[in-house]
Amino acid sequence: MNAIFYLSDAEAAELRDLLRSFQQEHIEPQADAKPWDIALLAYPADDCLPH
């Protein structure tokens, strides 16, 4: 998945917290669950977009 999101600082913190919570809930092996290798890169892209 690749996308540009326009987030306020508060929304970026909310997304970070949501992802960390999800990670903690799914970090241990579970019955009937397959392991997934997930990489997520998130950073302010101000300098990457045309002005």
GROMACS .gro file of N, CA, C and O in nm:
model
  204
    1MET      N    1   0.084  -0.116   0.000
    1MET     CA    2   0.000   0.000   0.000
    1MET      C    3   0.089   0.123   0.000
    1MET      O    4   0.187   0.129   0.073
    2ASN      N    5   0.054   0.217  -0.084
    2ASN     CA    6   0.131   0.340  -0.092
    2ASN      C    7   0.033   0.454  -0.111
    2ASN      O    8  -0.056   0.445  -0.196
    3ALA      N    9   0.048   0.559  -0.032
    3ALA     CA   10  -0.043   0.674  -0.044
    3ALA      C   11   0.018   0.794   0.025
    3ALA      O   12   0.106   0.781   0.110
    4ILE      N   13  -0.029   0.910  -0.013
    4ILE     CA   14   0.002   1.033   0.059
    4ILE      C   15  -0.121   1.068   0.141
    4ILE      O   16  -0.232   1.076   0.087
    5PHE      N   17  -0.103   1.085   0.270
    5PHE     CA   18  -0.211   1.129   0.359
    5PHE      C   19  -0.177   1.270   0.404
    5PHE      O   20  -0.061   1.301   0.428
    6TYR      N   21  -0.275   1.353   0.418
    6TYR     CA   22  -0.257   1.487   0.473
    6TYR      C   23  -0.309   1.486   0.616
    6TYR      O   24  -0.430   1.478   0.638
    7LEU      N   25  -0.216   1.486   0.712
    7LEU     CA   26  -0.251   1.471   0.854
    7LEU      C   27  -0.199   1.589   0.934
    7LEU      O   28  -0.089   1.638   0.910
    8SER      N   29  -0.277   1.629   1.032
    8SER     CA   30  -0.227   1.725   1.130
    8SER      C   31  -0.131   1.651   1.222
    8SER      O   32  -0.125   1.526   1.222
    9ASP      N   33  -0.057   1.724   1.303
    9ASP     CA   34   0.033   1.659   1.399
    9ASP      C   35  -0.046   1.567   1.492
    9ASP      O   36  -0.002   1.456   1.524
   10ALA      N   37  -0.164   1.611   1.534
   10ALA     CA   38  -0.247   1.530   1.624
   10ALA      C   39  -0.295   1.403   1.553
   10ALA      O   40  -0.297   1.295   1.614
   11GLU      N   41  -0.332   1.414   1.427
   11GLU     CA   42  -0.376   1.296   1.352
   11GLU      C   43  -0.261   1.199   1.329
   11GLU      O   44  -0.280   1.077   1.338
   12ALA      N   45  -0.141   1.251   1.302
   12ALA     CA   46  -0.025   1.164   1.284
   12ALA      C   47   0.005   1.088   1.413
   12ALA      O   48   0.036   0.969   1.410
   13ALA      N   49  -0.005   1.156   1.526
   13ALA     CA   50   0.017   1.090   1.656
   13ALA      C   51  -0.091   0.984   1.682
   13ALA      O   52  -0.061   0.875   1.732
   14GLU      N   53  -0.214   1.015   1.646
   14GLU     CA   54  -0.324   0.919   1.663
   14GLU      C   55  -0.300   0.795   1.577
   14GLU      O   56  -0.320   0.681   1.624
   15LEU      N   57  -0.257   0.814   1.452
   15LEU     CA   58  -0.228   0.700   1.364
   15LEU      C   59  -0.113   0.617   1.421
   15LEU      O   60  -0.121   0.494   1.423
   16ARG      N   61  -0.007   0.683   1.466
   16ARG     CA   62   0.107   0.613   1.525
   16ARG      C   63   0.061   0.529   1.645
   16ARG      O   64   0.094   0.411   1.657
   17ASP      N   65  -0.019   0.587   1.732
   17ASP     CA   66  -0.067   0.515   1.850
   17ASP      C   67  -0.157   0.397   1.812
   17ASP      O   68  -0.148   0.290   1.872
   18LEU      N   69  -0.239   0.416   1.711
   18LEU     CA   70  -0.327   0.309   1.663
   18LEU      C   71  -0.244   0.192   1.610
   18LEU      O   72  -0.270   0.075   1.642
   19LEU      N   73  -0.141   0.223   1.531
   19LEU     CA   74  -0.056   0.117   1.475
   19LEU      C   75   0.023   0.045   1.584
   19LEU      O   76   0.037  -0.078   1.581
   20ARG      N   77   0.074   0.120   1.681
   20ARG     CA   78   0.148   0.057   1.791
   20ARG      C   79   0.056  -0.034   1.873
   20ARG      O   80   0.096  -0.143   1.914
   21SER      N   81  -0.065   0.010   1.898
   21SER     CA   82  -0.161  -0.072   1.973
   21SER      C   83  -0.193  -0.200   1.896
   21SER      O   84  -0.194  -0.309   1.953
   22PHE      N   85  -0.217  -0.188   1.766
   22PHE     CA   86  -0.246  -0.305   1.683
   22PHE      C   87  -0.129  -0.401   1.686
   22PHE      O   88  -0.146  -0.523   1.699
   23GLN      N   89  -0.007  -0.348   1.676
   23GLN     CA   90   0.112  -0.432   1.681
   23GLN      C   91   0.119  -0.509   1.812
   23GLN      O   92   0.144  -0.630   1.813
   24GLN      N   93   0.097  -0.441   1.923
   24GLN     CA   94   0.105  -0.507   2.053
   24GLN      C   95  -0.001  -0.617   2.067
   24GLN      O   96   0.024  -0.720   2.129
   25GLU      N   97  -0.116  -0.597   2.007
   25GLU     CA   98  -0.224  -0.696   2.014
   25GLU      C   99  -0.197  -0.817   1.926
   25GLU      O  100  -0.260  -0.922   1.945
   26HIS      N  101  -0.104  -0.806   1.831
   26HIS     CA  102  -0.084  -0.914   1.734
   26HIS      C  103   0.061  -0.961   1.725
   26HIS      O  104   0.098  -1.031   1.631
   27ILE      N  105   0.143  -0.926   1.821
   27ILE     CA  106   0.286  -0.957   1.813
   27ILE      C  107   0.317  -1.102   1.854
   27ILE      O  108   0.419  -1.157   1.813
   28GLU      N  109   0.231  -1.165   1.929
   28GLU     CA  110   0.252  -1.302   1.974
   28GLU      C  111   0.180  -1.401   1.882
   28GLU      O  112   0.072  -1.369   1.831
   29PRO      N  113   0.238  -1.519   1.862
   29PRO     CA  114   0.170  -1.621   1.780
   29PRO      C  115   0.031  -1.652   1.834
   29PRO      O  116   0.010  -1.655   1.956
   30GLN      N  117  -0.062  -1.673   1.744
   30GLN     CA  118  -0.201  -1.706   1.779
   30GLN      C  119  -0.243  -1.831   1.703
   30GLN      O  120  -0.200  -1.852   1.590
   31ALA      N  121  -0.331  -1.909   1.765
   31ALA     CA  122  -0.389  -2.023   1.695
   31ALA      C  123  -0.467  -1.972   1.575
   31ALA      O  124  -0.531  -1.867   1.582
   32ASP      N  125  -0.461  -2.040   1.464
   32ASP     CA  126  -0.534  -2.004   1.342
   32ASP      C  127  -0.487  -1.872   1.280
   32ASP      O  128  -0.561  -1.811   1.204
   33ALA      N  129  -0.368  -1.825   1.316
   33ALA     CA  130  -0.315  -1.700   1.257
   33ALA      C  131  -0.184  -1.729   1.186
   33ALA      O  132  -0.102  -1.805   1.235
   34LYS      N  133  -0.167  -1.669   1.071
   34LYS     CA  134  -0.043  -1.683   0.994
   34LYS      C  135   0.048  -1.564   1.023
   34LYS      O  136   0.000  -1.453   1.042
   35PRO      N  137   0.180  -1.587   1.023
   35PRO     CA  138   0.270  -1.473   1.040
   35PRO      C  139   0.276  -1.389   0.911
   35PRO      O  140   0.282  -1.444   0.801
   36TRP      N  141   0.271  -1.261   0.927
   36TRP     CA  142   0.285  -1.166   0.817
   36TRP      C  143   0.404  -1.077   0.847
   36TRP      O  144   0.420  -1.029   0.958
   37ASP      N  145   0.485  -1.054   0.747
   37ASP     CA  146   0.596  -0.960   0.760
   37ASP      C  147   0.547  -0.827   0.702
   37ASP      O  148   0.517  -0.817   0.584
   38ILE      N  149   0.536  -0.728   0.787
   38ILE     CA  150   0.479  -0.599   0.746
   38ILE      C  151   0.583  -0.490   0.769
   38ILE      O  152   0.643  -0.481   0.875
   39ALA      N  153   0.603  -0.408   0.668
   39ALA     CA  154   0.693  -0.293   0.680
   39ALA      C  155   0.612  -0.167   0.650
   39ALA      O  156   0.540  -0.162   0.550
   40LEU      N  157   0.623  -0.071   0.737
   40LEU     CA  158   0.554   0.054   0.719
   40LEU      C  159   0.653   0.167   0.741
   40LEU      O  160   0.722   0.170   0.843
   41LEU      N  161   0.661   0.256   0.646
   41LEU     CA  162   0.750   0.371   0.655
   41LEU      C  163   0.662   0.494   0.653
   41LEU      O  164   0.585   0.514   0.559
   42ALA      N  165   0.671   0.577   0.756
   42ALA     CA  166   0.590   0.697   0.763
   42ALA      C  167   0.676   0.814   0.807
   42ALA      O  168   0.750   0.803   0.905
   43TYR      N  169   0.667   0.923   0.733
   43TYR     CA  170   0.746   1.042   0.765
   43TYR      C  171   0.679   1.163   0.699
   43TYR      O  172   0.606   1.150   0.601
   44PRO      N  173   0.704   1.281   0.754
   44PRO     CA  174   0.652   1.401   0.689
   44PRO      C  175   0.716   1.416   0.551
   44PRO      O  176   0.838   1.407   0.537
   45ALA      N  177   0.636   1.435   0.449
   45ALA     CA  178   0.685   1.438   0.312
   45ALA      C  179   0.690   1.579   0.254
   45ALA      O  180   0.687   1.596   0.133
   46ASP      N  181   0.697   1.679   0.340
   46ASP     CA  182   0.695   1.818   0.293
   46ASP      C  183   0.795   1.844   0.182
   46ASP      O  184   0.765   1.909   0.082
   47ASP      N  185   0.916   1.795   0.198
   47ASP     CA  186   1.022   1.821   0.102
   47ASP      C  187   1.016   1.729  -0.020
   47ASP      O  188   1.090   1.748  -0.115
   48CYS      N  189   0.927   1.631  -0.018
   48CYS     CA  190   0.919   1.534  -0.128
   48CYS      C  191   0.814   1.574  -0.233
   48CYS      O  192   0.815   1.519  -0.342
   49LEU      N  193   0.725   1.663  -0.196
   49LEU     CA  194   0.617   1.700  -0.287
   49LEU      C  195   0.650   1.829  -0.360
   49LEU      O  196   0.716   1.917  -0.305
   50PRO      N  197   0.602   1.842  -0.483
   50PRO     CA  198   0.625   1.968  -0.555
   50PRO      C  199   0.551   2.082  -0.487
   50PRO      O  200   0.443   2.063  -0.432
   51HIS      N  201   0.609   2.198  -0.489
   51HIS     CA  202   0.547   2.315  -0.425
   51HIS      C  203   0.481   2.402  -0.527
   51HIS      O  204   0.513   2.422  -0.633
   0.00000   0.00000   0.00000
